[in-house]
Coordinates of C-alpha atoms in Angstrom, one line a residue:
L1 CA -161.1 58.7 -259.9
S2 CA -163.4 58.7 -256.9
C3 CA -162.9 58.6 -253.2
C4 CA -164.7 56.1 -251.0
T5 CA -164.6 54.8 -247.4
V6 CA -164.2 51.1 -246.6
E7 CA -166.9 50.4 -244.1
N8 CA -166.6 46.6 -243.5
L9 CA -164.2 43.8 -244.3
Y10 CA -165.5 40.2 -244.7
L11 CA -163.7 36.9 -245.0
L12 CA -165.4 34.5 -247.3
M13 CA -166.1 31.3 -245.4
G14 CA -168.0 29.1 -247.9
R15 CA -171.6 30.4 -247.9
E16 CA -171.0 32.5 -244.8
L17 CA -169.3 35.8 -244.3
E18 CA -167.0 36.5 -241.3
E19 CA -166.6 40.2 -240.5
L20 CA -163.0 41.1 -239.4
E21 CA -161.1 44.3 -238.5
E22 CA -158.2 43.4 -240.9
I23 CA -157.5 40.7 -243.4
P24 CA -154.0 39.5 -244.2
A25 CA -152.7 39.4 -247.8
G26 CA -153.4 36.4 -249.9
N27 CA -157.1 36.0 -249.0
V28 CA -160.3 36.4 -251.0
M29 CA -162.4 38.9 -249.2
G30 CA -165.4 41.1 -249.4
I31 CA -165.5 44.9 -248.9
G32 CA -168.5 46.9 -247.8
G33 CA -169.3 50.5 -248.7
L34 CA -168.4 50.4 -252.4
E35 CA -171.8 50.1 -254.0
D36 CA -171.9 53.8 -255.0
C37 CA -168.3 53.9 -256.4
V38 CA -167.7 50.6 -258.2
L39 CA -169.9 49.4 -261.1
K40 CA -168.3 46.1 -262.1
T41 CA -164.5 46.3 -261.7
A42 CA -162.2 48.8 -260.1
T43 CA -158.7 49.2 -258.6
L44 CA -158.7 50.1 -254.9
S45 CA -155.6 51.9 -253.5
A46 CA -154.7 54.4 -250.8
S47 CA -152.2 56.0 -253.2
L48 CA -152.9 57.9 -256.4
A49 CA -149.7 56.7 -257.9
C50 CA -150.9 53.1 -258.0
S51 CA -151.4 51.8 -261.6
P52 CA -154.8 50.4 -262.3
F53 CA -155.3 46.7 -262.9
T54 CA -156.4 45.4 -266.3
P55 CA -160.2 45.1 -266.6
L56 CA -161.7 41.6 -266.7
N57 CA -161.7 40.1 -270.2
F58 CA -164.5 37.6 -271.0
E59 CA -164.1 35.2 -273.9
A60 CA -167.9 34.8 -274.4
A61 CA -169.8 38.1 -275.0
P62 CA -173.4 38.2 -273.8
I63 CA -175.8 37.4 -276.6
V64 CA -179.1 36.2 -275.1
R65 CA -181.5 39.1 -274.8
V66 CA -184.8 39.1 -273.0
A67 CA -187.2 41.8 -272.0
V68 CA -188.3 41.8 -268.4
E69 CA -191.2 43.6 -266.7
P70 CA -193.0 43.3 -263.3
K71 CA -196.3 41.5 -263.2
H72 CA -197.7 44.4 -261.2
P73 CA -196.9 47.7 -263.0
S74 CA -196.7 49.5 -259.6
E75 CA -193.5 47.5 -258.8
M76 CA -191.5 49.0 -261.7
P77 CA -189.2 51.0 -259.4
K78 CA -188.3 47.8 -257.5
L79 CA -187.4 46.1 -260.8
V80 CA -185.2 49.1 -261.9
S81 CA -183.4 49.0 -258.6
G82 CA -183.0 45.2 -258.7
M83 CA -181.6 45.3 -262.2
R84 CA -179.1 48.0 -261.1
L85 CA -177.9 45.8 -258.3
L86 CA -177.7 42.8 -260.6
N87 CA -175.6 44.8 -263.0
Q88 CA -173.2 45.6 -260.2
A89 CA -173.1 42.1 -258.9
D90 CA -172.6 40.2 -262.2
P91 CA -169.6 41.3 -264.3
C92 CA -170.8 39.5 -267.4
V93 CA -174.5 40.7 -267.5
E94 CA -175.6 43.8 -269.4
V95 CA -178.7 45.8 -268.6
L96 CA -180.1 48.4 -271.0
I97 CA -183.3 50.2 -271.9
Q98 CA -184.4 50.1 -275.6
E99 CA -186.0 52.9 -277.6
T100 CA -189.3 51.3 -277.0
G101 CA -188.9 51.6 -273.2
E102 CA -188.3 47.9 -272.6
H103 CA -185.9 46.9 -269.9
V104 CA -183.6 44.3 -271.5
L105 CA -181.3 41.7 -269.8
V106 CA -178.4 40.5 -271.9
T107 CA -176.7 37.3 -270.7
A108 CA -174.1 34.8 -271.9
G109 CA -176.4 31.8 -272.3
E110 CA -179.5 30.0 -271.1
V111 CA -177.9 28.9 -267.8
H112 CA -176.6 32.4 -267.1
L113 CA -180.0 33.8 -268.0
Q114 CA -181.8 31.6 -265.6
R115 CA -179.4 32.4 -262.8
C116 CA -179.9 36.1 -263.4
L117 CA -183.7 35.8 -263.4
D118 CA -183.5 33.8 -260.1
D119 CA -181.3 36.5 -258.5
L120 CA -183.8 39.2 -259.6
R121 CA -186.8 37.4 -258.1
E122 CA -185.1 36.2 -254.9
R123 CA -182.3 38.6 -254.0
F124 CA -182.4 42.0 -255.7
A125 CA -185.9 43.0 -256.8
K126 CA -187.8 40.4 -254.8
I127 CA -190.9 40.7 -257.0
E128 CA -192.6 38.5 -259.6
I129 CA -191.5 39.3 -263.1
S130 CA -192.5 38.4 -266.7
V131 CA -189.9 37.4 -269.2
S132 CA -190.2 37.6 -272.9
K133 CA -188.8 35.1 -275.4
P134 CA -185.2 35.6 -276.4
I135 CA -184.8 38.7 -278.7
I136 CA -183.0 37.7 -281.9
P137 CA -180.9 40.5 -283.3
F138 CA -180.7 41.1 -287.0
R139 CA -178.9 43.7 -289.2
E140 CA -179.6 44.9 -292.6
T141 CA -176.9 45.6 -295.2
V142 CA -176.2 45.9 -298.9
V143 CA -173.5 44.1 -300.9
R144 CA -171.9 44.5 -304.3
P145 CA -174.0 43.4 -307.2
P146 CA -173.3 39.7 -307.9
K147 CA -172.0 38.8 -311.3
V148 CA -173.6 35.3 -311.4
D149 CA -176.9 34.0 -309.9
M150 CA -177.4 30.9 -307.7
V151 CA -177.0 28.6 -310.7
N152 CA -173.8 30.4 -311.8
E153 CA -175.6 32.0 -314.8
E154 CA -174.2 35.4 -315.7
L155 CA -176.4 38.4 -314.8
G156 CA -176.8 41.2 -317.3
K157 CA -178.7 44.4 -317.5
Q158 CA -181.9 42.7 -316.6
Q159 CA -180.8 42.9 -312.9
K160 CA -180.6 46.7 -312.9
V161 CA -184.0 46.8 -314.6
A162 CA -185.5 44.5 -312.0
V163 CA -184.1 46.6 -309.2
I164 CA -185.6 49.8 -310.7
H165 CA -189.1 48.1 -311.0
Q166 CA -188.8 46.8 -307.4
V167 CA -188.1 50.3 -306.0
K168 CA -190.9 51.8 -308.0
E169 CA -193.3 49.2 -306.7
L170 CA -192.2 49.8 -303.1
S171 CA -192.8 53.6 -303.6
Q172 CA -196.4 53.4 -304.6
G173 CA -198.3 56.4 -303.3
R174 CA -195.5 58.8 -304.2
S175 CA -195.9 60.7 -307.5
S176 CA -193.3 59.8 -310.1
D177 CA -192.3 63.4 -310.7
C178 CA -191.1 63.6 -307.0
Q179 CA -188.8 60.5 -307.2
H180 CA -186.4 59.1 -309.8
V181 CA -184.2 56.1 -309.7
D182 CA -181.2 55.8 -312.0
P183 CA -180.0 52.4 -313.3
D184 CA -176.8 52.8 -311.3
G185 CA -178.8 53.2 -308.0
L186 CA -178.9 57.0 -307.6
V187 CA -182.2 58.0 -306.0
T188 CA -183.5 61.6 -306.5
L189 CA -186.3 62.7 -304.3
T190 CA -188.1 66.0 -303.9
T191 CA -189.9 67.3 -300.9
P192 CA -193.8 67.6 -301.1
N193 CA -193.6 71.4 -301.5
R194 CA -191.0 71.1 -304.4
L195 CA -188.5 73.4 -302.6
A196 CA -185.8 70.9 -301.8
T197 CA -184.2 68.0 -303.7
V198 CA -181.7 65.3 -302.5
C199 CA -179.8 62.7 -304.5
V200 CA -178.5 59.8 -302.5
R201 CA -176.6 56.6 -303.4
A202 CA -176.1 53.6 -301.1
I203 CA -172.6 52.0 -301.2
P204 CA -171.5 48.9 -299.2
L205 CA -168.6 49.5 -296.9
P206 CA -165.7 47.1 -296.9
Q207 CA -165.9 44.5 -294.1
E208 CA -162.7 45.7 -292.5
V209 CA -164.2 49.3 -292.2
T210 CA -167.4 47.9 -290.6
V211 CA -165.4 45.9 -288.0
L212 CA -163.2 49.0 -287.3
L213 CA -166.2 51.2 -286.7
E214 CA -167.8 48.6 -284.4
R215 CA -164.7 48.2 -282.3
N216 CA -164.2 52.0 -282.0
S217 CA -167.8 52.9 -281.1
E218 CA -166.7 54.5 -277.9
V219 CA -164.0 56.6 -279.7
I220 CA -166.6 57.8 -282.2
R221 CA -169.0 58.7 -279.4
T222 CA -166.3 60.7 -277.7
L223 CA -165.6 62.4 -281.1
E224 CA -169.2 63.4 -281.4
L225 CA -169.3 64.8 -277.9
M226 CA -166.2 66.9 -278.6
N227 CA -167.6 68.2 -281.9
S228 CA -170.9 69.1 -280.1
S229 CA -168.9 71.1 -277.5
L230 CA -167.1 72.9 -280.3
R231 CA -170.3 73.8 -282.1
E232 CA -171.8 75.2 -278.9
G233 CA -168.6 77.1 -278.0
R234 CA -168.1 75.3 -274.7
A235 CA -164.7 75.0 -273.1
M236 CA -163.1 71.5 -273.4
D237 CA -160.5 69.7 -271.4
I238 CA -159.3 67.2 -274.1
N239 CA -157.1 64.3 -273.0
L240 CA -154.0 63.7 -275.2
R241 CA -154.7 60.0 -275.3
T242 CA -158.2 60.7 -276.5
L243 CA -156.9 62.8 -279.4
E244 CA -154.3 60.1 -280.2
A245 CA -157.1 57.5 -280.4
I246 CA -159.2 59.7 -282.7
A247 CA -156.2 60.4 -284.9
E248 CA -155.4 56.6 -285.0
L249 CA -159.0 55.9 -286.1
K250 CA -158.8 58.4 -288.8
D251 CA -155.5 57.1 -290.2
H252 CA -156.8 53.5 -290.1
L253 CA -159.9 54.5 -292.0
Q254 CA -157.8 56.3 -294.6
S255 CA -155.7 53.1 -295.1
L256 CA -158.8 51.0 -295.5
L257 CA -160.8 53.3 -297.8
Q258 CA -158.7 53.1 -300.9
G259 CA -159.6 53.4 -304.6
R260 CA -161.2 55.9 -306.9
K261 CA -164.7 55.8 -305.4
W262 CA -163.3 56.3 -301.9
R263 CA -161.0 59.2 -302.8
N264 CA -160.9 61.7 -300.0
A265 CA -163.8 59.9 -298.3
V266 CA -162.5 60.2 -294.8
E267 CA -162.4 64.0 -295.0
R268 CA -165.9 64.0 -296.4
I269 CA -167.5 62.0 -293.6
W270 CA -170.7 63.9 -292.6
A271 CA -171.9 61.7 -289.7
F272 CA -171.9 58.2 -288.3
G273 CA -175.0 56.3 -287.5
P274 CA -177.2 55.1 -285.9
R275 CA -177.1 57.1 -282.7
R276 CA -174.2 59.0 -284.2
Y277 CA -171.6 56.3 -283.4
G278 CA -172.7 53.2 -285.4
P279 CA -171.1 51.2 -288.2
N280 CA -172.6 53.3 -291.0
I281 CA -171.3 56.5 -292.7
L282 CA -172.9 59.5 -294.3
L283 CA -170.7 61.1 -297.0
N284 CA -170.8 64.7 -298.3
S285 CA -170.3 64.3 -302.0
I286 CA -172.1 67.6 -302.8
K287 CA -170.2 69.9 -305.1
D288 CA -169.4 73.3 -303.7
Y289 CA -170.9 72.6 -300.2
S290 CA -168.4 72.9 -297.4
R291 CA -169.2 72.2 -293.8
P292 CA -167.1 71.6 -290.6
S293 CA -165.3 68.4 -290.7
V294 CA -166.2 65.5 -288.4
W295 CA -162.5 65.6 -287.4
Q296 CA -162.6 69.2 -286.5
C297 CA -161.5 68.5 -282.9
L298 CA -158.1 67.4 -284.3
E299 CA -157.9 70.6 -286.3
W300 CA -158.9 72.6 -283.2
R301 CA -156.0 71.0 -281.4
H302 CA -153.5 72.4 -283.9
S303 CA -155.0 75.8 -284.4
N304 CA -156.4 76.5 -280.9
D305 CA -159.4 78.0 -282.7
Q306 CA -162.5 76.4 -284.0
V307 CA -162.1 75.7 -287.8
R308 CA -165.1 77.2 -289.5
A309 CA -166.2 76.2 -293.0
P310 CA -167.3 78.9 -295.5
A311 CA -170.8 80.0 -294.8
S312 CA -173.5 78.4 -297.0
P313 CA -177.3 78.8 -297.0
L314 CA -177.6 75.0 -296.8
R315 CA -176.1 75.1 -293.4
D316 CA -179.5 76.1 -291.9
F317 CA -180.8 72.6 -292.9
D318 CA -177.7 70.6 -292.2
N319 CA -179.1 68.9 -289.2
S320 CA -182.2 67.8 -291.2
I321 CA -180.0 65.7 -293.5
I322 CA -178.2 64.2 -290.5
S323 CA -181.5 63.4 -288.7
G324 CA -182.9 61.6 -291.7
F325 CA -179.8 59.6 -291.9
Q326 CA -180.0 58.6 -288.3
L327 CA -183.6 57.5 -288.6
V328 CA -183.0 55.3 -291.6
T329 CA -179.9 53.6 -290.1
L330 CA -181.8 52.9 -286.9
S331 CA -184.7 51.2 -288.7
G332 CA -184.0 49.8 -292.1
P333 CA -186.6 49.1 -294.9
M334 CA -186.4 45.3 -294.9
C335 CA -187.7 44.5 -291.4
E336 CA -187.1 47.7 -289.4
E337 CA -183.8 46.4 -288.0
P338 CA -180.6 48.7 -287.7
L339 CA -178.3 49.0 -290.7
M340 CA -174.7 47.8 -290.7
G341 CA -171.9 48.4 -293.1
V342 CA -173.7 50.9 -295.4
C343 CA -172.4 54.2 -296.7
F344 CA -175.0 56.8 -298.0
S345 CA -173.4 59.3 -300.3
V346 CA -175.4 62.6 -300.8
E347 CA -174.4 63.6 -304.3
R348 CA -176.7 66.6 -304.8
W349 CA -178.8 68.8 -302.5
D350 CA -180.7 71.7 -303.8
V351 CA -182.9 74.1 -301.8
E352 CA -184.9 76.9 -303.4
S353 CA -184.3 80.4 -302.1
V354 CA -188.0 80.6 -301.1
A355 CA -187.3 77.8 -298.5
F356 CA -184.9 80.0 -296.6
S357 CA -187.5 82.8 -296.3
Q358 CA -190.0 80.2 -295.0
N359 CA -187.6 79.0 -292.3
P360 CA -188.5 81.1 -289.2
D361 CA -185.1 80.7 -287.6
T362 CA -183.4 82.4 -290.5
L363 CA -185.5 85.6 -290.4
K364 CA -183.5 88.3 -288.7
E365 CA -183.7 92.1 -288.7
D366 CA -181.0 92.4 -291.3
S367 CA -182.9 90.3 -293.7
V368 CA -185.9 92.6 -294.0
S369 CA -186.7 93.5 -297.6
P370 CA -187.1 97.1 -298.9
E371 CA -190.9 96.6 -299.1
A372 CA -190.9 95.5 -295.4
L373 CA -188.8 98.7 -294.6
Q374 CA -191.6 100.8 -296.0
D375 CA -194.0 99.0 -293.6
V376 CA -191.6 99.8 -290.8
N377 CA -191.6 103.5 -291.7
S378 CA -195.4 103.5 -291.7
H379 CA -195.8 101.4 -288.5
G380 CA -192.7 102.5 -286.7
N381 CA -191.6 99.1 -285.3
S382 CA -189.4 96.7 -287.2
E383 CA -189.7 93.9 -284.6
D384 CA -193.5 93.7 -285.3
V385 CA -192.9 93.4 -289.0
I386 CA -190.3 90.6 -288.5
A387 CA -192.6 88.8 -286.1
E388 CA -195.5 89.1 -288.6
R389 CA -193.2 87.7 -291.4
K390 CA -192.3 84.7 -289.2
M391 CA -196.0 84.0 -288.5
D392 CA -196.7 84.2 -292.2
A393 CA -193.7 82.0 -293.1
S394 CA -194.8 79.3 -290.7
S395 CA -198.4 79.2 -292.1
V396 CA -197.6 79.5 -295.8
D397 CA -196.6 75.8 -296.4
C398 CA -199.4 73.4 -295.8
Y399 CA -196.9 70.5 -295.8
G400 CA -195.2 71.8 -292.6
P401 CA -191.8 73.3 -291.9
V402 CA -189.1 72.8 -294.6
S403 CA -186.8 71.2 -292.1
G404 CA -189.3 68.5 -291.3
Q405 CA -190.0 67.8 -294.9
L406 CA -186.3 67.5 -295.6
I407 CA -185.9 65.0 -292.7
A408 CA -188.6 62.8 -294.2
A409 CA -187.3 63.2 -297.7
M410 CA -183.7 62.3 -296.7
K411 CA -185.1 59.2 -294.8
E412 CA -187.1 58.0 -297.8
A413 CA -184.3 58.7 -300.2
C414 CA -181.9 56.6 -298.2
R415 CA -184.5 53.8 -297.9
H416 CA -185.0 53.7 -301.6
A417 CA -181.3 53.9 -302.3
F418 CA -180.8 51.0 -299.9
Q419 CA -183.4 49.0 -301.8
A420 CA -181.8 49.8 -305.2
Q421 CA -178.8 47.7 -304.1
P422 CA -178.6 44.0 -303.5
Q423 CA -180.0 43.7 -299.9
R424 CA -179.0 41.1 -297.3
L425 CA -180.3 40.3 -293.8
M426 CA -177.5 39.5 -291.4
A427 CA -178.2 37.0 -288.6
A428 CA -176.3 36.8 -285.4
M429 CA -173.8 33.9 -285.1
Y430 CA -172.7 32.0 -282.0
T431 CA -169.1 30.7 -282.2
C432 CA -168.6 27.6 -280.1
E433 CA -166.6 24.4 -279.8
I434 CA -168.6 21.1 -279.5
M435 CA -168.1 17.4 -279.5
A436 CA -170.5 15.4 -281.6
T437 CA -171.0 12.3 -283.6
A438 CA -171.2 12.1 -287.4
E439 CA -175.0 11.7 -287.3
V440 CA -175.4 15.0 -285.4
L441 CA -173.1 16.8 -287.7
G442 CA -175.2 15.8 -290.7
K443 CA -178.4 17.1 -289.2
S444 CA -177.2 20.4 -287.7
V445 CA -177.1 23.8 -289.3
F446 CA -173.8 25.5 -288.7
F447 CA -170.6 26.5 -290.5
F448 CA -167.4 24.6 -289.9
L449 CA -164.4 26.6 -288.7
F450 CA -162.2 23.5 -287.9
F451 CA -162.7 19.9 -286.8
F452 CA -160.6 16.8 -286.1
F453 CA -161.1 13.2 -284.9
L454 CA -161.0 12.3 -281.2
F455 CA -159.5 9.1 -279.9
S456 CA -163.1 7.8 -279.2
P457 CA -164.5 6.2 -282.4
G458 CA -167.2 8.1 -284.2
F459 CA -166.7 11.4 -282.3
F460 CA -165.5 14.7 -283.7
F461 CA -164.3 17.9 -282.0
V462 CA -165.7 20.8 -284.0
G463 CA -165.3 24.5 -284.0
S464 CA -168.3 26.1 -285.6
S465 CA -170.5 29.2 -286.0
V466 CA -174.1 28.4 -285.3
P467 CA -177.0 30.8 -286.2
Y468 CA -178.2 32.4 -283.0
M469 CA -181.8 31.4 -283.7
K470 CA -180.7 27.7 -283.7
V471 CA -178.9 27.9 -280.3
G472 CA -180.8 26.0 -277.7

């Protein structure tokens, strides 16, 4: 809720605006002074007891993406301000900034795109802009191994052998003793300093689970924010409806992830990705490794205390595993596109005890060895000894910090585990209804959803899914 002051009232008179002191009910009007309070839609009321209106629902989601930039780099602030105004004025447009720093405009179609570009040039930014070609989104995923090939011939063990050779060819430049691929797709990879080893397997998620995670991305994002607050010990004011939405998501996941290979999978979820709220899952399948549950905010609600897992030395490098997972789900091995519908199961994770001594963050005063205590007695200052040990630990490994090596190892292990499964590249589809003749239907590339004859001879009314790259 936010408070605002209505500055002006306007009556819409065609292309003109007539400013009035008051406007009777039943008229379409304009209100001035709301630009700092309303983004796209809102409910205005003088009473807090007023129920909000239902937000606008658009049948066609924006799919046409273009990157825009000013022709003169010095006018970038004007472009940013203009895109902010366009985002407020148009309820269907989406404005975002990609990881590369590009300012992207997402519109519902070519006509809508042209209208938004004209508004940017003439009304909001009032500058000359350069527009890229439409950005076609793709997603990378894995599927279950097929039982027959394209000519319906049965596939045997030669498929697994071919997959292993393919992964080994893609991993040239990495010594064979640091990486191993099992016939069933389990990838074992060791860090360059040979102090840490991870075993990862890629599993395709059921389509229903992928759709559920996509639709509940905001709930997952809220879940991550709540868990972050719990880890940092910050006070939280949790809404009951938010907890109910998270609990409903958890129950729905448990109902969809059934079977022996998904046993207790929901409780073992390590993280979501990419960006910690995407349609991919990282599973903790490591024996005897307990960590706080991703659903710990629900447990905190019942216990009023943060639920802590038993302490484990591996917890010092827990974020390294998550970071490697986030990197690989954001940029896949096929064409550097985000992953979708993939579950990475970490089945083994070993870290040598020497690695903990090389981690400067784990060196505390109570971890000083007896030999170091003798140095303390001779020098008279334990803090100097600890600082010297930290400096030595950071310079021992020529490959860099263990945490950084573990991030890279986890990323590479996930990439190779992905490539050890049947890979697929998913293209965006545009669902539409068109009227066409039989000749056009025979030449077009789309998938029929339904069609029927019209009264006019030779015409069909077709509901179809068209590849996005073929649109326009």
